[in-house]
Amino acid sequence: MALESVRPVDFTVSTCNSIRFTLATASNGIKALADHFASNEAFAQSLVDAVELIGEGRGRVVVSGVGKSGHIGRKIAATMASTGTSAYFVHPTEASHGDLGMITSEDTLILLSWSGETAELANMLTYAKRFSVPIVSISSNRDSILARNSDVAVVLPKVPEACPHGLAPTTSAMLQLAVGDALAIALLERRGFSAEDFKTFHPGGKLGAQLRLVHELAHVAEQVPLLAVGRPMSEAVIEMSSKGFGVVGIVDQHGALVGVITDGDLRRHMAGDLLSQPVEEVMSHNPRVVKGDVLASAAMEFMQEHKVTVLFLVDDAQMPLGILHIHDLLRAGVA
């Protein structure tokens, strides 16, 4: 295609104004929700009660809703499931045709409906009452059938939709999602769910790579460039070259890491007698080290902060266990 035929995108004033209005409306909606939490004690208490009710449950969390509320419900269930709260989504129509059997009295229901009057949720409400399944509802109507029949009713503030007709769920759906995320994270913290736990549920992709531990990526045994105190620099150069990391670790008589020699150290000590000097005369003291149980993402951040490309893995006694190069992290997809 000829360069002259490529026309710039025509951002019309009306389109830009529409986008600007939607973003502003969304921002105002989130602010209204945060302000409501800060100023409305009943609303804040309902969220705390919801976390306690779900957290104390012995079963799983079952999330349900229809339409856009259903889509938001799926996201809430997925977020909870990935952060230590066993959860899944059940469509209310499927529930009415047999999937109610998936719900037990030990489970907790989270039902979403902006109006609180969604007819499709009626059978789930009836079933929950019959078998004493606790209900957390998320709606905007305190006097609705759903809110009045819930153990904990989370009543969201009414906010303008971005839709010019006030019909398409936009801001309202975002508020439901924000509250669902707030519940999921509060439950995560309540359970003491760690980054290592998170790794169990996210083994793939970049997130999985960032959650790998340093010892999983490090080079060990004979691959680690090491030399004892007292050895000549000629041996250090050979060790550095043969192992290919551009560094050699120096250990004392007990085998503990006491220093490192890098390419930079060689340049700084370049002289006629360099190769005959003992390694301790050239090495840098207090080398940058890392423990094997540290997250790969944390090791990457440490390298960037201290402007180093190699870290030695050591145990509590400073005994070298391995070596990690920044290229190992890049190949694993950590960056």
PDB file of C-alpha atoms in Angstrom, residues 64-180:
ATOM      1  CA  SER A  64     -25.376 -16.260  40.098  1.00  0.00           C
ATOM      2  CA  GLY A  65     -27.007 -13.503  38.068  1.00  0.00           C
ATOM      3  CA  VAL A  66     -28.692 -12.823  34.738  1.00  0.00           C
ATOM      4  CA  GLY A  67     -27.595 -10.698  31.795  1.00  0.00           C
ATOM      5  CA  LYS A  68     -24.782  -8.257  32.538  1.00  0.00           C
ATOM      6  CA  SER A  69     -25.025  -9.158  36.227  1.00  0.00           C
ATOM      7  CA  GLY A  70     -24.383 -12.748  35.193  1.00  0.00           C
ATOM      8  CA  HIS A  71     -21.256 -11.793  33.268  1.00  0.00           C
ATOM      9  CA  ILE A  72     -20.014  -9.824  36.278  1.00  0.00           C
ATOM     10  CA  GLY A  73     -20.879 -12.789  38.483  1.00  0.00           C
ATOM     11  CA  ARG A  74     -18.700 -15.080  36.383  1.00  0.00           C
ATOM     12  CA  LYS A  75     -15.784 -12.687  36.829  1.00  0.00           C
ATOM     13  CA  ILE A  76     -16.345 -12.492  40.591  1.00  0.00           C
ATOM     14  CA  ALA A  77     -16.438 -16.297  40.861  1.00  0.00           C
ATOM     15  CA  ALA A  78     -13.256 -16.570  38.788  1.00  0.00           C
ATOM     16  CA  THR A  79     -11.442 -13.981  40.891  1.00  0.00           C
ATOM     17  CA  MET A  80     -12.446 -15.677  44.129  1.00  0.00           C
ATOM     18  CA  ALA A  81     -11.462 -19.114  42.837  1.00  0.00           C
ATOM     19  CA  SER A  82      -8.005 -17.851  41.841  1.00  0.00           C
ATOM     20  CA  THR A  83      -7.399 -16.166  45.188  1.00  0.00           C
ATOM     21  CA  GLY A  84      -8.148 -18.994  47.588  1.00  0.00           C
ATOM     22  CA  THR A  85     -11.950 -18.866  47.899  1.00  0.00           C
ATOM     23  CA  SER A  86     -13.485 -21.915  46.235  1.00  0.00           C
ATOM     24  CA  ALA A  87     -16.179 -20.474  43.980  1.00  0.00           C
ATOM     25  CA  TYR A  88     -18.079 -21.185  40.775  1.00  0.00           C
ATOM     26  CA  PHE A  89     -20.876 -19.656  38.719  1.00  0.00           C
ATOM     27  CA  VAL A  90     -24.314 -21.212  38.222  1.00  0.00           C
ATOM     28  CA  HIS A  91     -26.704 -19.705  35.702  1.00  0.00           C
ATOM     29  CA  PRO A  92     -30.146 -19.296  37.309  1.00  0.00           C
ATOM     30  CA  THR A  93     -31.938 -20.798  34.292  1.00  0.00           C
ATOM     31  CA  GLU A  94     -29.750 -23.903  34.420  1.00  0.00           C
ATOM     32  CA  ALA A  95     -30.276 -23.987  38.179  1.00  0.00           C
ATOM     33  CA  SER A  96     -34.020 -24.275  37.558  1.00  0.00           C
ATOM     34  CA  HIS A  97     -33.371 -27.268  35.323  1.00  0.00           C
ATOM     35  CA  GLY A  98     -31.278 -29.394  37.645  1.00  0.00           C
ATOM     36  CA  ASP A  99     -28.202 -27.398  38.613  1.00  0.00           C
ATOM     37  CA  LEU A 100     -29.750 -26.530  41.986  1.00  0.00           C
ATOM     38  CA  GLY A 101     -28.439 -29.954  42.944  1.00  0.00           C
ATOM     39  CA  MET A 102     -24.925 -28.471  42.774  1.00  0.00           C
ATOM     40  CA  ILE A 103     -25.690 -26.237  45.758  1.00  0.00           C
ATOM     41  CA  THR A 104     -25.487 -27.612  49.305  1.00  0.00           C
ATOM     42  CA  SER A 105     -26.473 -26.193  52.684  1.00  0.00           C
ATOM     43  CA  GLU A 106     -22.782 -25.654  53.466  1.00  0.00           C
ATOM     44  CA  ASP A 107     -22.338 -23.325  50.481  1.00  0.00           C
ATOM     45  CA  THR A 108     -22.875 -19.569  50.354  1.00  0.00           C
ATOM     46  CA  LEU A 109     -24.798 -17.865  47.557  1.00  0.00           C
ATOM     47  CA  ILE A 110     -23.842 -14.518  46.047  1.00  0.00           C
ATOM     48  CA  LEU A 111     -26.752 -13.278  43.945  1.00  0.00           C
ATOM     49  CA  LEU A 112     -26.426 -10.208  41.708  1.00  0.00           C
ATOM     50  CA  SER A 113     -29.315  -8.123  40.408  1.00  0.00           C
ATOM     51  CA  TRP A 114     -29.222  -4.347  40.006  1.00  0.00           C
ATOM     52  CA  SER A 115     -32.982  -4.061  40.515  1.00  0.00           C
ATOM     53  CA  GLY A 116     -33.192  -6.899  43.029  1.00  0.00           C
ATOM     54  CA  GLU A 117     -36.347  -8.082  41.280  1.00  0.00           C
ATOM     55  CA  THR A 118     -34.884 -10.472  38.686  1.00  0.00           C
ATOM     56  CA  ALA A 119     -37.522 -13.153  38.155  1.00  0.00           C
ATOM     57  CA  GLU A 120     -35.020 -15.795  37.091  1.00  0.00           C
ATOM     58  CA  LEU A 121     -33.498 -15.778  40.593  1.00  0.00           C
ATOM     59  CA  ALA A 122     -36.801 -16.740  42.267  1.00  0.00           C
ATOM     60  CA  ASN A 123     -36.159 -20.497  42.211  1.00  0.00           C
ATOM     61  CA  MET A 124     -32.703 -20.031  43.688  1.00  0.00           C
ATOM     62  CA  LEU A 125     -34.144 -17.892  46.479  1.00  0.00           C
ATOM     63  CA  THR A 126     -36.802 -20.507  47.215  1.00  0.00           C
ATOM     64  CA  TYR A 127     -34.233 -23.302  47.221  1.00  0.00           C
ATOM     65  CA  ALA A 128     -31.880 -21.361  49.474  1.00  0.00           C
ATOM     66  CA  LYS A 129     -34.618 -20.684  52.005  1.00  0.00           C
ATOM     67  CA  ARG A 130     -35.747 -24.313  51.967  1.00  0.00           C
ATOM     68  CA  PHE A 131     -32.261 -25.716  52.612  1.00  0.00           C
ATOM     69  CA  SER A 132     -30.903 -22.853  54.751  1.00  0.00           C
ATOM     70  CA  VAL A 133     -28.258 -21.755  52.255  1.00  0.00           C
ATOM     71  CA  PRO A 134     -26.972 -18.307  53.335  1.00  0.00           C
ATOM     72  CA  ILE A 135     -27.354 -15.522  50.767  1.00  0.00           C
ATOM     73  CA  VAL A 136     -25.265 -12.444  50.062  1.00  0.00           C
ATOM     74  CA  SER A 137     -27.033 -10.183  47.596  1.00  0.00           C
ATOM     75  CA  ILE A 138     -25.603  -7.300  45.582  1.00  0.00           C
ATOM     76  CA  SER A 139     -28.273  -4.913  44.307  1.00  0.00           C
ATOM     77  CA  SER A 140     -29.256  -1.249  44.387  1.00  0.00           C
ATOM     78  CA  ASN A 141     -32.677  -1.656  46.000  1.00  0.00           C
ATOM     79  CA  ARG A 142     -32.906  -2.250  49.741  1.00  0.00           C
ATOM     80  CA  ASP A 143     -36.656  -2.924  49.509  1.00  0.00           C
ATOM     81  CA  SER A 144     -36.356  -5.465  46.705  1.00  0.00           C
ATOM     82  CA  ILE A 145     -37.380  -9.105  47.061  1.00  0.00           C
ATOM     83  CA  LEU A 146     -33.732 -10.142  46.747  1.00  0.00           C
ATOM     84  CA  ALA A 147     -32.402  -7.763  49.407  1.00  0.00           C
ATOM     85  CA  ARG A 148     -35.194  -8.526  51.874  1.00  0.00           C
ATOM     86  CA  ASN A 149     -34.563 -12.267  51.593  1.00  0.00           C
ATOM     87  CA  SER A 150     -30.790 -12.106  51.984  1.00  0.00           C
ATOM     88  CA  ASP A 151     -28.727 -12.838  55.059  1.00  0.00           C
ATOM     89  CA  VAL A 152     -26.472  -9.956  54.009  1.00  0.00           C
ATOM     90  CA  ALA A 153     -27.789  -7.355  51.589  1.00  0.00           C
ATOM     91  CA  VAL A 154     -25.104  -5.227  49.946  1.00  0.00           C
ATOM     92  CA  VAL A 155     -27.021  -2.226  48.589  1.00  0.00           C
ATOM     93  CA  LEU A 156     -25.057  -0.180  46.076  1.00  0.00           C
ATOM     94  CA  PRO A 157     -25.589   3.529  45.559  1.00  0.00           C
ATOM     95  CA  LYS A 158     -27.649   4.434  42.491  1.00  0.00           C
ATOM     96  CA  VAL A 159     -25.393   5.989  39.869  1.00  0.00           C
ATOM     97  CA  PRO A 160     -26.022   7.332  36.351  1.00  0.00           C
ATOM     98  CA  GLU A 161     -25.321   4.946  33.499  1.00  0.00           C
ATOM     99  CA  ALA A 162     -23.020   6.081  30.699  1.00  0.00           C
ATOM    100  CA  CYS A 163     -25.687   4.979  28.222  1.00  0.00           C
ATOM    101  CA  PRO A 164     -27.490   8.148  27.011  1.00  0.00           C
ATOM    102  CA  HIS A 165     -30.810   6.337  27.427  1.00  0.00           C
ATOM    103  CA  GLY A 166     -29.930   5.153  30.925  1.00  0.00           C
ATOM    104  CA  LEU A 167     -30.630   1.579  29.862  1.00  0.00           C
ATOM    105  CA  ALA A 168     -27.423  -0.314  29.037  1.00  0.00           C
ATOM    106  CA  PRO A 169     -25.720  -1.464  32.269  1.00  0.00           C
ATOM    107  CA  THR A 170     -22.362   0.302  32.262  1.00  0.00           C
ATOM    108  CA  THR A 171     -21.530   2.154  35.467  1.00  0.00           C
ATOM    109  CA  SER A 172     -23.809  -0.129  37.470  1.00  0.00           C
ATOM    110  CA  ALA A 173     -22.021  -3.244  36.193  1.00  0.00           C
ATOM    111  CA  MET A 174     -18.678  -1.676  37.061  1.00  0.00           C
ATOM    112  CA  LEU A 175     -19.825  -1.033  40.638  1.00  0.00           C
ATOM    113  CA  GLN A 176     -20.916  -4.657  40.988  1.00  0.00           C
ATOM    114  CA  LEU A 177     -17.518  -5.773  39.767  1.00  0.00           C
ATOM    115  CA  ALA A 178     -15.690  -3.397  42.108  1.00  0.00           C
ATOM    116  CA  VAL A 179     -17.610  -4.739  45.106  1.00  0.00           C
ATOM    117  CA  GLY A 180     -16.943  -8.316  43.996  1.00  0.00           C
TER     118      GLY A 180
END
